[in-house]
Coordinates of N, CA, C and O in Angstrom, one line a residue:
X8 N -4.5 10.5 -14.7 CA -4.7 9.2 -14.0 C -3.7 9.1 -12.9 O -2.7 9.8 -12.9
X9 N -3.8 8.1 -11.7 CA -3.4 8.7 -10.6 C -3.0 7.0 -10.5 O -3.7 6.2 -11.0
X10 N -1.9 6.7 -9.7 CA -1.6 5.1 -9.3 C -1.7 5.1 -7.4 O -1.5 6.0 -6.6
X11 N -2.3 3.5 -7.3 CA -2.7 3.8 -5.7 C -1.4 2.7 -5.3 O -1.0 1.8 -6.1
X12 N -0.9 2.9 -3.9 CA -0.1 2.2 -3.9 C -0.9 1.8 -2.4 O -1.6 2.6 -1.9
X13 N -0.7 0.5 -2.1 CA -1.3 -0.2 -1.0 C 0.0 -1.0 -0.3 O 1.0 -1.4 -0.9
X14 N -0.4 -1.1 0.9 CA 0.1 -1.7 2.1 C -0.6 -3.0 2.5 O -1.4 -3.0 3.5
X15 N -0.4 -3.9 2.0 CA -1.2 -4.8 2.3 C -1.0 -5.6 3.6 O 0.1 -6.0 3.5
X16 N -1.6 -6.1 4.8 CA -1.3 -6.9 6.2 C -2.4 -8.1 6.1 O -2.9 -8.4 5.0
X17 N -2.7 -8.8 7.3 CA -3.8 -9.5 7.1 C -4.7 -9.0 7.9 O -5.7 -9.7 8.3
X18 N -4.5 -7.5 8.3 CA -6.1 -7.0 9.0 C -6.5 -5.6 8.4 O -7.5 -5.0 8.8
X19 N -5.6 -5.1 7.5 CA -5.7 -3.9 7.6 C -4.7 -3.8 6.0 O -3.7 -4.4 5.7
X20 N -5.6 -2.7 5.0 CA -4.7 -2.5 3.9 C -4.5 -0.9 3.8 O -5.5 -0.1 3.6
X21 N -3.0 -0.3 4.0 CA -2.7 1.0 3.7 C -3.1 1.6 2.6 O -2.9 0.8 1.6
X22 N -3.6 2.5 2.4 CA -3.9 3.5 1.3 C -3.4 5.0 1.1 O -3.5 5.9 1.9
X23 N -2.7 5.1 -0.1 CA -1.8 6.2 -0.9 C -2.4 6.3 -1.6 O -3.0 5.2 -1.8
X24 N -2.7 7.4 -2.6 CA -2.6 7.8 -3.8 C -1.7 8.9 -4.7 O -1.3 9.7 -3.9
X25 N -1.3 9.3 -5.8 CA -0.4 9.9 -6.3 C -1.3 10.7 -6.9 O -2.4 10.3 -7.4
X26 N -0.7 12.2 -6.9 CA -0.8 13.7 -7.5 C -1.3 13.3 -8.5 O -1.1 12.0 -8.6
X27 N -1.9 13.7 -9.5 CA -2.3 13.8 -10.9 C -1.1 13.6 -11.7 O -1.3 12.9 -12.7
X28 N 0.3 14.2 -11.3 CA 1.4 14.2 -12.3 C 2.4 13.1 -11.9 O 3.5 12.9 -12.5
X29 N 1.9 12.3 -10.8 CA 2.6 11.3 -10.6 C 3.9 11.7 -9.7 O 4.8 10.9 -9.8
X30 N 4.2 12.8 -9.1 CA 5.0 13.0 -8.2 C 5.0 13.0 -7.0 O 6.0 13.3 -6.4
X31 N 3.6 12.6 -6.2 CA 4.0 12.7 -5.2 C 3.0 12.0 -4.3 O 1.9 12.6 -4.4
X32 N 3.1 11.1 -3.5 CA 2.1 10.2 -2.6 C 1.5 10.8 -1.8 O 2.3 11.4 -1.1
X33 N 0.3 10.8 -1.4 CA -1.0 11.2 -0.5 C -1.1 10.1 0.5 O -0.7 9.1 0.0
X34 N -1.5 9.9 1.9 CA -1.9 8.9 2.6 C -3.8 9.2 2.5 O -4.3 10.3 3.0
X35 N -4.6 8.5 2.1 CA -5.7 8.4 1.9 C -6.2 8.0 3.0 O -6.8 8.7 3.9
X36 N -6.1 6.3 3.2 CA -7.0 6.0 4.7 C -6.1 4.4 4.7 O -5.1 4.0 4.0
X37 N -7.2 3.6 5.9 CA -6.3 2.2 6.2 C -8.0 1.3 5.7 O -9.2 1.8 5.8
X38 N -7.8 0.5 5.4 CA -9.2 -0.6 5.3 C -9.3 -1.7 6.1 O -8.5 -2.5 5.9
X39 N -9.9 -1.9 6.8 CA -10.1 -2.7 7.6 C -10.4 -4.0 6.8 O -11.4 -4.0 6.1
X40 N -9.6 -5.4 6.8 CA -9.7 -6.7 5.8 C -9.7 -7.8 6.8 O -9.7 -7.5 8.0
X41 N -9.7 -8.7 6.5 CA -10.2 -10.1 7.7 C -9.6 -11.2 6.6 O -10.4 -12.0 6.0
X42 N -8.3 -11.4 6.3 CA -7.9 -12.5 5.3 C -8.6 -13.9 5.6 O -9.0 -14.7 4.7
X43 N -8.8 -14.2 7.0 CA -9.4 -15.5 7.2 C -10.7 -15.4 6.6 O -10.9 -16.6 6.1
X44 N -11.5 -14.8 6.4 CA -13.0 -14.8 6.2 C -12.9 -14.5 4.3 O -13.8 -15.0 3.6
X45 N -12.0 -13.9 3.9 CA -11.7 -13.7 2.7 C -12.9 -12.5 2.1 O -13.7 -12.5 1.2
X46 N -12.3 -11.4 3.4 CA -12.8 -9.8 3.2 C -11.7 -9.1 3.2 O -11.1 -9.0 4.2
X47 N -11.0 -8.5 1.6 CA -10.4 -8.2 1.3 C -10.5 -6.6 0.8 O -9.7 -6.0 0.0
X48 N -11.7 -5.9 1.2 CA -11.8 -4.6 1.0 C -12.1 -4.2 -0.3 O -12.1 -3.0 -0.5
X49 N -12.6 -5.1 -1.3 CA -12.6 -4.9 -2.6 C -13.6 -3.8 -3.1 O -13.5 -3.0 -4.0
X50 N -15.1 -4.1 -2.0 CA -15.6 -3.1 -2.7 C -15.4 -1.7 -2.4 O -16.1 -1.0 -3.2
X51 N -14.6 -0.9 -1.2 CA -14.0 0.2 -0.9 C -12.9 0.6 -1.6 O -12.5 1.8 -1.6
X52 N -12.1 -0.6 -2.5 CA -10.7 -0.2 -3.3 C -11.8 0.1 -4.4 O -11.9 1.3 -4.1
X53 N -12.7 -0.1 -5.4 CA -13.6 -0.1 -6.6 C -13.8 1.7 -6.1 O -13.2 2.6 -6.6
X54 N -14.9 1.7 -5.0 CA -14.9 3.4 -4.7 C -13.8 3.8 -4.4 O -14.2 5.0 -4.5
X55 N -12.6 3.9 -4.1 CA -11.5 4.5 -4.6 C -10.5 4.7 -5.6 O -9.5 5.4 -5.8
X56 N -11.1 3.9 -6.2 CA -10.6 4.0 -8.1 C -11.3 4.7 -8.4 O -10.6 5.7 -8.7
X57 N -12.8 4.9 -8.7 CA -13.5 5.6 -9.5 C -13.6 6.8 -8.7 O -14.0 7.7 -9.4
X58 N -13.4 7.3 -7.5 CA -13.0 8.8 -6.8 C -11.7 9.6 -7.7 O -11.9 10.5 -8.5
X59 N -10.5 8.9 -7.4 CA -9.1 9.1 -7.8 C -9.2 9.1 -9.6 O -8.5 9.8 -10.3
X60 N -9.9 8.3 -9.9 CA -9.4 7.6 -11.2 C -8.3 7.0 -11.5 O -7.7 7.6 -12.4
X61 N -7.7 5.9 -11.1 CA -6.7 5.3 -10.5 C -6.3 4.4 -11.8 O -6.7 3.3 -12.0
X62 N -5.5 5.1 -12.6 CA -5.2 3.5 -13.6 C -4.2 2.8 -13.3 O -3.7 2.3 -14.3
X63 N -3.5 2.5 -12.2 CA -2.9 1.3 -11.7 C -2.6 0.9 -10.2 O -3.2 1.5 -9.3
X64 N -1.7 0.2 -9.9 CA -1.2 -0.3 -8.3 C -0.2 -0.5 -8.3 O 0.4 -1.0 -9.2
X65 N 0.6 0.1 -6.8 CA 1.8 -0.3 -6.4 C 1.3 -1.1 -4.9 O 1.1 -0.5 -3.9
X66 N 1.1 -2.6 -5.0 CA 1.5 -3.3 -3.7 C 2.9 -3.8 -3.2 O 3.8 -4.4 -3.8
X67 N 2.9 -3.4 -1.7 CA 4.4 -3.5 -1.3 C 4.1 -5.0 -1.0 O 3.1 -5.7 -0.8
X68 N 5.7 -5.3 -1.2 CA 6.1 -6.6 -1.7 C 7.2 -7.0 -0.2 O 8.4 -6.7 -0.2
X69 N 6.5 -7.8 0.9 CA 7.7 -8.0 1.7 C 8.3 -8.6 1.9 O 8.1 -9.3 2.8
X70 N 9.5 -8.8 1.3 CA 10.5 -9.9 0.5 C 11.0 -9.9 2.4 O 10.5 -9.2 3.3
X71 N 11.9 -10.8 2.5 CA 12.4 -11.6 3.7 C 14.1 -10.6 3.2 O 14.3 -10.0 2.1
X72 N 14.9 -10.7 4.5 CA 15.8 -9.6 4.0 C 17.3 -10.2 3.3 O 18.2 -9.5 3.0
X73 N 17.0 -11.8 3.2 CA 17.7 -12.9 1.9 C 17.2 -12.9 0.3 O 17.5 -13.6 -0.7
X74 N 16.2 -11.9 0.4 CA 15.3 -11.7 -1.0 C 14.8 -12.9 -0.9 O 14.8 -13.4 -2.1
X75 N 14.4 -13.6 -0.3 CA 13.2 -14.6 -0.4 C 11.6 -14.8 0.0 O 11.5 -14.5 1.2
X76 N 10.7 -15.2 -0.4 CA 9.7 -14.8 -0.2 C 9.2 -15.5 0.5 O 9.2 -16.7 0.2
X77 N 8.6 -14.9 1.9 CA 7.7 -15.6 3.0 C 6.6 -15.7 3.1 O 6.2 -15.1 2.1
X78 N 5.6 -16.1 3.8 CA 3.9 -16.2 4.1 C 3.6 -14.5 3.6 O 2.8 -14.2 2.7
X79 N 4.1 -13.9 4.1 CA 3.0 -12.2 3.3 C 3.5 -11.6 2.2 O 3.0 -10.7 1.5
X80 N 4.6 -12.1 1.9 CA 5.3 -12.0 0.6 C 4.3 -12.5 -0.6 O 4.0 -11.8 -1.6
X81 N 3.6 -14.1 -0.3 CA 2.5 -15.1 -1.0 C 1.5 -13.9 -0.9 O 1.0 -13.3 -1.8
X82 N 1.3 -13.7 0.3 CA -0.1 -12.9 0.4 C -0.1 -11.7 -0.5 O -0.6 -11.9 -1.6
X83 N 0.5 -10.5 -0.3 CA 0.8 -9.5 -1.3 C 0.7 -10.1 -2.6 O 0.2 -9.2 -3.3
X84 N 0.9 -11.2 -3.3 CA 1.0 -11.8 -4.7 C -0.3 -12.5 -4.6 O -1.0 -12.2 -5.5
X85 N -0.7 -13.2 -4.0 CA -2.1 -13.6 -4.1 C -3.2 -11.8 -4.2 O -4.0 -11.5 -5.2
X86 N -2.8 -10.7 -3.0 CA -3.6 -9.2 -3.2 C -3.4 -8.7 -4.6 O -4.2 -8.2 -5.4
X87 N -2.4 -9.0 -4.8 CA -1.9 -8.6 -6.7 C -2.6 -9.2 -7.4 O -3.1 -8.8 -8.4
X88 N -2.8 -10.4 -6.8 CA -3.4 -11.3 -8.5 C -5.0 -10.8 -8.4 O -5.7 -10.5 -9.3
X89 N -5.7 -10.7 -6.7 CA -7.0 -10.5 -6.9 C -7.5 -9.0 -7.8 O -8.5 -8.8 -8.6
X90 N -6.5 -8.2 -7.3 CA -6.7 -6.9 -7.9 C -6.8 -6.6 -9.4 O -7.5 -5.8 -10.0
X91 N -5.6 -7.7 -10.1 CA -5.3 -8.1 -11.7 C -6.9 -8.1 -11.8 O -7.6 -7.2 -12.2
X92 N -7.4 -9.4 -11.3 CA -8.5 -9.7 -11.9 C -10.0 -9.2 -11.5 O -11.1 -9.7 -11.9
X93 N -9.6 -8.2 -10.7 CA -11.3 -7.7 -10.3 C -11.4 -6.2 -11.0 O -12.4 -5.8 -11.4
X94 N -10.3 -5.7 -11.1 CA -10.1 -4.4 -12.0 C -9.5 -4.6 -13.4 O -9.8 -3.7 -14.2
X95 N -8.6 -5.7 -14.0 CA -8.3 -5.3 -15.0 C -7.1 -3.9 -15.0 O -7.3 -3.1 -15.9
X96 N -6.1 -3.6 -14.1 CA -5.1 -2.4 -14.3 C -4.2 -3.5 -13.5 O -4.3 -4.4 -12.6
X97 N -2.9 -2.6 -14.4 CA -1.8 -2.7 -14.4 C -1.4 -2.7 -12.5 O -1.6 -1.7 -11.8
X98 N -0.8 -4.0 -11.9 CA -0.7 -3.5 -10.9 C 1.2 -4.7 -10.8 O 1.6 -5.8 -11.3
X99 N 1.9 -3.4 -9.8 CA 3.3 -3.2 -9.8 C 3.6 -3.7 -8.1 O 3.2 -3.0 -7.2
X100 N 4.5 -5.3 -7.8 CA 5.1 -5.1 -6.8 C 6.2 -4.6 -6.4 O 7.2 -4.5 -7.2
X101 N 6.2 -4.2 -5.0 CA 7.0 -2.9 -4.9 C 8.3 -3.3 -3.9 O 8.3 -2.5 -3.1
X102 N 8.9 -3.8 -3.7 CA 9.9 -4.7 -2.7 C 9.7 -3.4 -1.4 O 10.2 -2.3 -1.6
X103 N 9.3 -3.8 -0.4 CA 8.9 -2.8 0.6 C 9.8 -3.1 1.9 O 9.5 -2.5 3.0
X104 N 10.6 -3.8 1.9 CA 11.9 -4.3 3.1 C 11.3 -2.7 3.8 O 11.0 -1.6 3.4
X105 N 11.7 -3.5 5.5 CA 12.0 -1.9 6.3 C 11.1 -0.4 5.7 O 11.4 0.8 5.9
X106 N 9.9 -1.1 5.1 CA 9.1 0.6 5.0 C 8.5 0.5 6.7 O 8.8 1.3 7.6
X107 N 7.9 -0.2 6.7 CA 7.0 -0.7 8.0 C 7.9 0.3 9.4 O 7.4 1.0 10.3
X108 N 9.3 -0.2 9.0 CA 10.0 0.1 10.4 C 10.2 1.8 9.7 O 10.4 2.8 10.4
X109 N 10.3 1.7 9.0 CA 10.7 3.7 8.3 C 9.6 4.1 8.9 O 9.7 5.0 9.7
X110 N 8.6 3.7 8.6 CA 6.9 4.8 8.8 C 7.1 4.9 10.5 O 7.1 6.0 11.1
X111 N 7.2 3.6 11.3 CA 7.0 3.8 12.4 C 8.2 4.7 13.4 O 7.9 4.9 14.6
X112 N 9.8 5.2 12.7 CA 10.5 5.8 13.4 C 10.2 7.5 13.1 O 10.5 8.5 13.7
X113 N 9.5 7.4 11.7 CA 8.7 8.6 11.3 C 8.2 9.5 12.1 O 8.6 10.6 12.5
X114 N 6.7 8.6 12.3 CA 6.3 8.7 13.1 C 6.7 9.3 15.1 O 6.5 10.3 15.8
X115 N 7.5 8.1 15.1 CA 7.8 8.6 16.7 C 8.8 9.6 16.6 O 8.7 10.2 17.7
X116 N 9.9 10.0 15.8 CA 10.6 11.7 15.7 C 9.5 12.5 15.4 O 9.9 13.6 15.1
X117 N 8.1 12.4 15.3 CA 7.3 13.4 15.4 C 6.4 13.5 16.5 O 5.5 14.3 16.5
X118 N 6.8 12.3 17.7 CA 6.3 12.8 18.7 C 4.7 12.2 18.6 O 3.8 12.6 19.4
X119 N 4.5 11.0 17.5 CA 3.4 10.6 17.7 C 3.1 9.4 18.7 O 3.8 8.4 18.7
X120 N 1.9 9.4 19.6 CA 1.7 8.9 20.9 C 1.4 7.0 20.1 O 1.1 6.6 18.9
X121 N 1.5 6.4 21.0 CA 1.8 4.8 20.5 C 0.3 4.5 19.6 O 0.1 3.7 18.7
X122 N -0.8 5.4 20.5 CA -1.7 4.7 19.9 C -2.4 5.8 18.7 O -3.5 5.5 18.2
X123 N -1.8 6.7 18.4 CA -2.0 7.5 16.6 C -1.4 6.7 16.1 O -1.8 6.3 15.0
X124 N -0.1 6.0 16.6 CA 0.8 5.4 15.4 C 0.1 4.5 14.9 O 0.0 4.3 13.7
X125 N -0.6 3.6 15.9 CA -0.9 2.0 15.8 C -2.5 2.8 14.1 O -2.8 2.2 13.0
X126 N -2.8 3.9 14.5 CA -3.9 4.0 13.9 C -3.4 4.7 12.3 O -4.1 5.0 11.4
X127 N -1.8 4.7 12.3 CA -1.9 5.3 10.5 C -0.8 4.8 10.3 O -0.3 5.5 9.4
X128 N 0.3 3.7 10.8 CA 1.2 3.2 10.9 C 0.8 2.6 9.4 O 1.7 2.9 8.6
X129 N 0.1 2.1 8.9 CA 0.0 1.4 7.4 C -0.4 2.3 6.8 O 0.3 2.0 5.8
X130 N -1.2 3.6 6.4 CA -1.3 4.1 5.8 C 0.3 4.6 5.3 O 1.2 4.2 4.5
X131 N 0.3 5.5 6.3 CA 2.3 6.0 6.5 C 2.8 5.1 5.7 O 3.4 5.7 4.9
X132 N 2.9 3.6 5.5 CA 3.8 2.4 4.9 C 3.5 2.5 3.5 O 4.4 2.7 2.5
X133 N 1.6 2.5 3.3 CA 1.7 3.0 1.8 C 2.0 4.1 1.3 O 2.4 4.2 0.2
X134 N 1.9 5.1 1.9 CA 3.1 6.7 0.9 C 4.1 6.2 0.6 O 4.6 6.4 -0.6
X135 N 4.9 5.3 1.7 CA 6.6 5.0 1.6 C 6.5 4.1 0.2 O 7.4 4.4 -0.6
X136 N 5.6 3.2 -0.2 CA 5.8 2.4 -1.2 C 5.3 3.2 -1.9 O 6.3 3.7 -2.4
X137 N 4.5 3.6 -2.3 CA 4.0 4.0 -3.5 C 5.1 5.7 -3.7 O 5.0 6.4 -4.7
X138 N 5.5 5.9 -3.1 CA 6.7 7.7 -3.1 C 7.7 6.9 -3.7 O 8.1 7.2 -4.8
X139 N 8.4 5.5 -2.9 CA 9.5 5.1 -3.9 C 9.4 4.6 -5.3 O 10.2 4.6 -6.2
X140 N 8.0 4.0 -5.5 CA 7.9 3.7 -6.9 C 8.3 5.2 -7.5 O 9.3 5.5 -8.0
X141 N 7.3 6.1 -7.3 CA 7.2 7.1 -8.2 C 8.7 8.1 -8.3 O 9.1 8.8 -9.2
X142 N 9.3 7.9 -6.9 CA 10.5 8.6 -7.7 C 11.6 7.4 -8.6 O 12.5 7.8 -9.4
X143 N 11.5 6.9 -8.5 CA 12.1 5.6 -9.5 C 11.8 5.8 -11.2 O 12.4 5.7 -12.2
X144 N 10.0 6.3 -10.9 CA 9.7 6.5 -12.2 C 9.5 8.1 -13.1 O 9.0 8.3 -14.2
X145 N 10.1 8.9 -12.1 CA 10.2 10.2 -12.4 C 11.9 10.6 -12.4 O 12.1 11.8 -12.4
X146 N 13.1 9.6 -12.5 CA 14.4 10.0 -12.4 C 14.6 10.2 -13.6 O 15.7 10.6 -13.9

């Protein structure tokens, strides 16, 4: 069984998944979501559980950098709670401070042009969360 770790924004949710043995994060794809309209990608996360076989979640969690929780901090924990309850699996927030800005300096030391970035900049964010859970849980 494989854990997916997500990037969640309000237009767009990153997608990771982990190795079979839980060592190591994949960048899958980005989902296109519309929080205002309350399209949340659910039925593309369902076909990516039953592809992967996915028995849990890592959503990154973007605490404020006083550890306090702001407007997408709420959102991420509202994406958690919907996920609890439309799947039934264990799902894990991930304190994701400065992934966002990691993926995108990543990114540009590799020479990627502004507008590839803009197009996997969240996926990139979910490896970074869901890679730190799992070495956390493989020490």
């Amino acid at each position: 069984m494989r854990t997916m770790g997500l990037d969640v924004g309000s237009k767009t949710v990153g997608v990771a998944i982990s190795d079979a043995l839980g060592w190591t994060a994949q960048g899958i794809e980005t989902i296109k979501i519309d929080e205002t309209t309350g399209n949340f990608g659910i039925p593309r996360i369902r076909e990516l559980i039953a592809e992967y076989e996915v028995s849990g979640f890592v959503v990154g969690y973007p605490k404020n950098m006083n550890n306090s929780i702001g407007p997408r901090g709420v959102a991420s924990e509202d994406y958690a709670n919907l996920l609890k309850e439309k799947f039934n699996l264990p799902v894990t927030l991930w304190d994701e401070r400065l992934t966002t800005m990691a993926a995108e300096r990543t990114l540009i030391d590799a020479d990627v042009s502004r507008k590839k970035r803009k197009a996997v900049i969240d996926k990139m964010a979910a490896i970074m969360i869901l890679q730190g859970y799992l070495d956390l849980q493989n020490r």
